[in-house]
Coordinates of N, CA and C in Angstrom, one line a residue:
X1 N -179.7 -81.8 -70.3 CA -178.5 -81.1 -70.8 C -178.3 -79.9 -70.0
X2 N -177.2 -79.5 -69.6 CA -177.0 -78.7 -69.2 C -176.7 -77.1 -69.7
X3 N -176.3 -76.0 -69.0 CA -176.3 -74.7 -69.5 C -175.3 -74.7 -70.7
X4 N -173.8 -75.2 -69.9 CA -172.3 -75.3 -70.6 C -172.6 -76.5 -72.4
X5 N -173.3 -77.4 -71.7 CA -173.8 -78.5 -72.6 C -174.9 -77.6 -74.3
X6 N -175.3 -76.9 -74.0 CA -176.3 -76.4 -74.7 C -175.1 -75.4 -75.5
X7 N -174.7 -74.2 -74.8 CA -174.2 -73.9 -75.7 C -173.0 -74.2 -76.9
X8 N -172.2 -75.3 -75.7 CA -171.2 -75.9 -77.2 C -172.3 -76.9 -78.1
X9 N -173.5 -77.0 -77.8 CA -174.0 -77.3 -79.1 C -174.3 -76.6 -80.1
X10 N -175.2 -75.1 -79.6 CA -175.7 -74.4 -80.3 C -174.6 -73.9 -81.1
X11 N -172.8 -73.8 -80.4 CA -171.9 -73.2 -81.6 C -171.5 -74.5 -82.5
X12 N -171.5 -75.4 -81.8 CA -171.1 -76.8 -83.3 C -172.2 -76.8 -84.2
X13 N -173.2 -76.2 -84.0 CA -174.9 -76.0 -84.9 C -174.0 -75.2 -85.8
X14 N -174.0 -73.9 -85.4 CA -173.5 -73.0 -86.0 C -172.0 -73.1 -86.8
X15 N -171.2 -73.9 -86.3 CA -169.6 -74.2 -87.0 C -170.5 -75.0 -88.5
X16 N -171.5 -76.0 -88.4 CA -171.6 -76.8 -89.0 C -172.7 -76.4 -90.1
X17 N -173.2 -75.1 -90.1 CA -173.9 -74.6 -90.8 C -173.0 -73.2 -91.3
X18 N -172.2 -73.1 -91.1 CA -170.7 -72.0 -92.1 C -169.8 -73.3 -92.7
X19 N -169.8 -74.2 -92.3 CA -169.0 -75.2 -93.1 C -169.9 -75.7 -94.0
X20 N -171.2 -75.9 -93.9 CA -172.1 -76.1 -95.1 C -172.0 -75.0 -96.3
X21 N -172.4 -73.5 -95.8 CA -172.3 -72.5 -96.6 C -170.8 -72.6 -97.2
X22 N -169.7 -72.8 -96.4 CA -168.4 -72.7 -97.5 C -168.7 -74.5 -98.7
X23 N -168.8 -75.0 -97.7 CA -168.7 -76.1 -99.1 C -170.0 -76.2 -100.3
X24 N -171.1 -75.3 -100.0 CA -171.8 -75.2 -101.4 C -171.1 -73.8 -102.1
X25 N -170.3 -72.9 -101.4 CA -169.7 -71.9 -102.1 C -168.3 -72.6 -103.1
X26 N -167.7 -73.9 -102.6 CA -167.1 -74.4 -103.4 C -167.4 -75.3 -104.0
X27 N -168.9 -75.6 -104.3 CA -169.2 -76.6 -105.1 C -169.7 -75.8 -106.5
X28 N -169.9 -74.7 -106.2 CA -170.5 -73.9 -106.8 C -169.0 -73.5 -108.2
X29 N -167.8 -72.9 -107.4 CA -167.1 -73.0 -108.0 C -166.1 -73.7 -109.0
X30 N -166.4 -75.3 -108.3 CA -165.7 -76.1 -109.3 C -166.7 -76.5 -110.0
X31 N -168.1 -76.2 -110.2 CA -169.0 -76.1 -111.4 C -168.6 -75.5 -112.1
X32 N -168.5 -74.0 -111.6 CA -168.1 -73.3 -112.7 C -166.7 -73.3 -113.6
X33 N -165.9 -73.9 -112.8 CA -164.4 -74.2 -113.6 C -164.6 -75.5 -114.7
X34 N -165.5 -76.4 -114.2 CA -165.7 -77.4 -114.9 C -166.2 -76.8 -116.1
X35 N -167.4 -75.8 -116.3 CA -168.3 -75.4 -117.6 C -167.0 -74.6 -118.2
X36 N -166.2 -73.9 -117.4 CA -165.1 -73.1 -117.9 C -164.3 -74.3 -118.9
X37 N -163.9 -75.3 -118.6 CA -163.1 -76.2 -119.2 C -163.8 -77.0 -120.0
X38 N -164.9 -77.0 -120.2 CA -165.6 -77.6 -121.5 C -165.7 -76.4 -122.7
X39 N -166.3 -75.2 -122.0 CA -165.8 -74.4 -123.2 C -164.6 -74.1 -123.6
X40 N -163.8 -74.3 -123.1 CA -162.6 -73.9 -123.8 C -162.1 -74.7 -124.6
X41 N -162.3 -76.0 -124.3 CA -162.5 -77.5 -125.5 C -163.3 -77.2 -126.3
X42 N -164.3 -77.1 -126.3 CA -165.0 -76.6 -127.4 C -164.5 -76.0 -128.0
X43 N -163.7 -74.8 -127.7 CA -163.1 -73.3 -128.6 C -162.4 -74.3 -129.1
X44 N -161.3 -75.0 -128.9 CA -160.2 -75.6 -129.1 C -160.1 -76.4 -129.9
X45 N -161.2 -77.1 -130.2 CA -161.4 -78.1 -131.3 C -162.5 -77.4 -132.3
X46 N -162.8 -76.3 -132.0 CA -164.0 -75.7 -133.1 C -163.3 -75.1 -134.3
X47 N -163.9 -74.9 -135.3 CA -163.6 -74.0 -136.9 C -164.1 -72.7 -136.9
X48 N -165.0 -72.5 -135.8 CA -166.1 -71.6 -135.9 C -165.3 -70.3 -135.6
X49 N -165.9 -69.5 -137.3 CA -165.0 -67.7 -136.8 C -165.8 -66.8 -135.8
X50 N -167.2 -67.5 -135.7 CA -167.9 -66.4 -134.7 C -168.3 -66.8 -133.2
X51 N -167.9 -66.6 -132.1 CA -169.1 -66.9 -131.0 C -169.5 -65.8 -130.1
X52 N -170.1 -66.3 -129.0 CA -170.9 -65.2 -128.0 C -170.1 -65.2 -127.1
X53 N -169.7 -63.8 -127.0 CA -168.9 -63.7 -125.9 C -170.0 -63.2 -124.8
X54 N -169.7 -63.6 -123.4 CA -170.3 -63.1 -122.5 C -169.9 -61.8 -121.5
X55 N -170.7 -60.9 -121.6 CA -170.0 -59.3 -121.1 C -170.2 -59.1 -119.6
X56 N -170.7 -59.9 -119.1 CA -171.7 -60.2 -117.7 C -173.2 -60.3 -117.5
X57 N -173.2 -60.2 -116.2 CA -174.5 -60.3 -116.2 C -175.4 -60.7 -116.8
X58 N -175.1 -61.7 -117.9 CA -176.1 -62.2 -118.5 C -176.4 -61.6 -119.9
X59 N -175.3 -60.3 -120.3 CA -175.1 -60.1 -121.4 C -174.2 -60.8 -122.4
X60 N -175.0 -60.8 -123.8 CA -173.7 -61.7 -124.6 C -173.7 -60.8 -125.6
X61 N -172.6 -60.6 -126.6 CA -172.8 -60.4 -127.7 C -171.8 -61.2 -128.8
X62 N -171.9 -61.0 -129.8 CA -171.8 -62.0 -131.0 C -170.6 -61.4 -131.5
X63 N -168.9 -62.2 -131.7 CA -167.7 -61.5 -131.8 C -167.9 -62.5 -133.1
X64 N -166.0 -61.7 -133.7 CA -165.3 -62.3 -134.6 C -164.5 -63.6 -133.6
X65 N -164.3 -64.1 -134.0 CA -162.9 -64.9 -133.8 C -161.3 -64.8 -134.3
X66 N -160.8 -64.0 -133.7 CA -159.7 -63.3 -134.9 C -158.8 -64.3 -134.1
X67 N -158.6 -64.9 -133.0 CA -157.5 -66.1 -132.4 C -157.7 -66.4 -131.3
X68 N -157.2 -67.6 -131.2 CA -157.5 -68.8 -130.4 C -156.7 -68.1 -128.9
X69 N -155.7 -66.9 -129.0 CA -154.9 -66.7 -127.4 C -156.2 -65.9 -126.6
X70 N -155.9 -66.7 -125.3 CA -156.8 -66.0 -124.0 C -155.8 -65.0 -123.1
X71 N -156.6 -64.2 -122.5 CA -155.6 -62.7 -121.8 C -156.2 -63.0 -120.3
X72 N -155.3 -63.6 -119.8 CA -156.4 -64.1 -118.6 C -155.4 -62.7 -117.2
X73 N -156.1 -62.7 -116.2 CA -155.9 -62.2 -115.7 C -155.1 -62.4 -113.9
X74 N -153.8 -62.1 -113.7 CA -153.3 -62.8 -112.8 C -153.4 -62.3 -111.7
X75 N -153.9 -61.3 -111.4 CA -153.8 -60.1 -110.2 C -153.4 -59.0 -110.3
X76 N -153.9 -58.7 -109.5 CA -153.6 -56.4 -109.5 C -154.3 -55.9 -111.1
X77 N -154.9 -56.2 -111.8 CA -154.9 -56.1 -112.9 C -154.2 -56.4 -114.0
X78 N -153.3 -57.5 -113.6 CA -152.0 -57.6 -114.4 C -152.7 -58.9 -115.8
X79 N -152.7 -58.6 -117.3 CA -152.8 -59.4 -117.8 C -152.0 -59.8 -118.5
X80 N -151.9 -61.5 -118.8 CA -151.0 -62.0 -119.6 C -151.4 -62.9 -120.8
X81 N -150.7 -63.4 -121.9 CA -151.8 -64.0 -123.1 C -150.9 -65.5 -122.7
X82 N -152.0 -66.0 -122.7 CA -151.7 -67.6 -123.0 C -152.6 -68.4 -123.5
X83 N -152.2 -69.5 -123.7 CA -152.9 -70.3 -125.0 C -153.9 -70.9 -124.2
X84 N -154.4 -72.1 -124.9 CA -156.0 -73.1 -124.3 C -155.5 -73.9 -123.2
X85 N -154.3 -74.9 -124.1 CA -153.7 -75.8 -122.9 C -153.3 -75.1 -121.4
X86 N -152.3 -74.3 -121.8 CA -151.8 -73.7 -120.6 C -153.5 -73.3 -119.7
X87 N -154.6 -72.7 -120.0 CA -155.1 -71.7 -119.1 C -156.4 -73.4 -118.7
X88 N -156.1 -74.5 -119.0 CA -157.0 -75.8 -119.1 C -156.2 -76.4 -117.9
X89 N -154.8 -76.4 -117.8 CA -153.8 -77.1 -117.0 C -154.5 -76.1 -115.5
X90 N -153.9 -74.6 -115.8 CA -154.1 -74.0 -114.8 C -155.9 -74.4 -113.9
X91 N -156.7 -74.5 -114.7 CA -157.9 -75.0 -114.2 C -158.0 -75.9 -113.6
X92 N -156.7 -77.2 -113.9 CA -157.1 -78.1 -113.7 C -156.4 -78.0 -112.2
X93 N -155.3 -77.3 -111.8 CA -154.5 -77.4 -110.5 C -155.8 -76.9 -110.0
X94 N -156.4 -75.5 -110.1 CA -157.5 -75.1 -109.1 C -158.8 -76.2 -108.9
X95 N -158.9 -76.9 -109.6 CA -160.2 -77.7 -109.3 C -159.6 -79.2 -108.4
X96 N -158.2 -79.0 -108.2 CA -158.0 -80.2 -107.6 C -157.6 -79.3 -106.3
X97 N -157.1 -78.4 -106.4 CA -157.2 -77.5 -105.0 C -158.7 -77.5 -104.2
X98 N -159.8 -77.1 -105.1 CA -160.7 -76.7 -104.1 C -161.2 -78.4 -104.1
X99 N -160.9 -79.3 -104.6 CA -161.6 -80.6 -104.3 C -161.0 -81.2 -103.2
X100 N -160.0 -80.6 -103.1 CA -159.2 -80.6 -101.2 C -159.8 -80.1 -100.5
X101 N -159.9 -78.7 -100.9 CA -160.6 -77.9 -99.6 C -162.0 -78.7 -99.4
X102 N -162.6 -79.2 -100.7 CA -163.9 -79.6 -100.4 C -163.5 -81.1 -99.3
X103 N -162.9 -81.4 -99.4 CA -162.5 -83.1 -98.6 C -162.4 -82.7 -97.2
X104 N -161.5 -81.7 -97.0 CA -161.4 -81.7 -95.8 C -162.4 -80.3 -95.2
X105 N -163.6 -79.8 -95.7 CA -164.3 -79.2 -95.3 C -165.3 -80.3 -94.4
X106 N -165.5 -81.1 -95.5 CA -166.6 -82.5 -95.3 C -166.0 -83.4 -94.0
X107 N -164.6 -83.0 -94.0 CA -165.0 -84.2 -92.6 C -164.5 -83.6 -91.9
X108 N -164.7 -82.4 -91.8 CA -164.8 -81.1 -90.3 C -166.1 -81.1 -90.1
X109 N -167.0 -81.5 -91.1 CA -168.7 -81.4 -91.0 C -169.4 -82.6 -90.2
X110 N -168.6 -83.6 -90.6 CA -168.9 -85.1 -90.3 C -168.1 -85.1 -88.7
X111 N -167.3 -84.5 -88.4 CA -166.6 -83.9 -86.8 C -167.5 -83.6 -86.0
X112 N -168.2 -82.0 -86.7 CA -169.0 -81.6 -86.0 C -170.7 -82.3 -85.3
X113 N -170.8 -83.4 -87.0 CA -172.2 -83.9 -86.8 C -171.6 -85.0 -85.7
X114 N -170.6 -85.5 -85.7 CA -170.5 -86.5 -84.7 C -170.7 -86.2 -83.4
X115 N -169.9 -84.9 -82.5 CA -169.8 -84.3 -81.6 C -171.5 -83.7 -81.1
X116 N -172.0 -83.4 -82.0 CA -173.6 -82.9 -82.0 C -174.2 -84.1 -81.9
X117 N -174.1 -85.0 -82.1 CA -174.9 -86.8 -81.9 C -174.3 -87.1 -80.3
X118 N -173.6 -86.7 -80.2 CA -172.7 -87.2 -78.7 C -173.8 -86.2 -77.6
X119 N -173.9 -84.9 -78.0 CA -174.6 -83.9 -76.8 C -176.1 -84.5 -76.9
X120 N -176.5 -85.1 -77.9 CA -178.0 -85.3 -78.0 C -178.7 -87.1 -77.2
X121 N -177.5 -87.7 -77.0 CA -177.9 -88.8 -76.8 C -177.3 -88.8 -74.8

């Protein structure tokens, strides 16, 4: 292998290991939209006046339930109240968004592994 040969490997190494780190960064997050959207079903079909809200980090504490509207937050700090369905729909556009980005991360990955099989043989 040569000088020029080595290096466009070592950067398709490298392209193919930031395309790994983005696609567990988005697997990560349509986990989390997914648990997002079960709880919210849960709220939505529940009776229950009390639950735990979570404050961060791993803090919860124990509310009333005084109603079912969520204040979700759309940018700049701007918030607006909407109901379960609406903020379930909206979830659902984003998790079919990033399951794009995930598709077409994956076979920029499968690009690169091919191209990396080509310099090695």
């Amino acid at each position: 292998m040569n000088q020029e040969s080595i290096i466009q490997s070592s950067l398709l190494q490298k392209q193919a290991q930031e395309i790994e780190e983005n696609l567990m960064l988005i697997e990560r997050q349509i986990q989390g939209m997914l648990e997002l959207k079960d709880s919210l079903n849960h709220l939505s079909n529940s009776n229950e006046k009390e639950i735990l809200s979570n404050l961060g980090h791993g803090i919860h504490m124990k509310t009333n339930l005084i109603t079912k509207e969520l204040f979700v937050e759309v940018g700049s700090g701007v918030v607006v109240k909407k109901q379960i369905p609406e903020v379930l729909e909206i979830l659902e556009v984003q998790v079919r968004s990033l399951l794009e980005a995930k598709n077409h991360l994956q076979s920029q990955l499968e690009i690169c592994h091919s191209t990396l099989q080509q310099f090695s043989s």
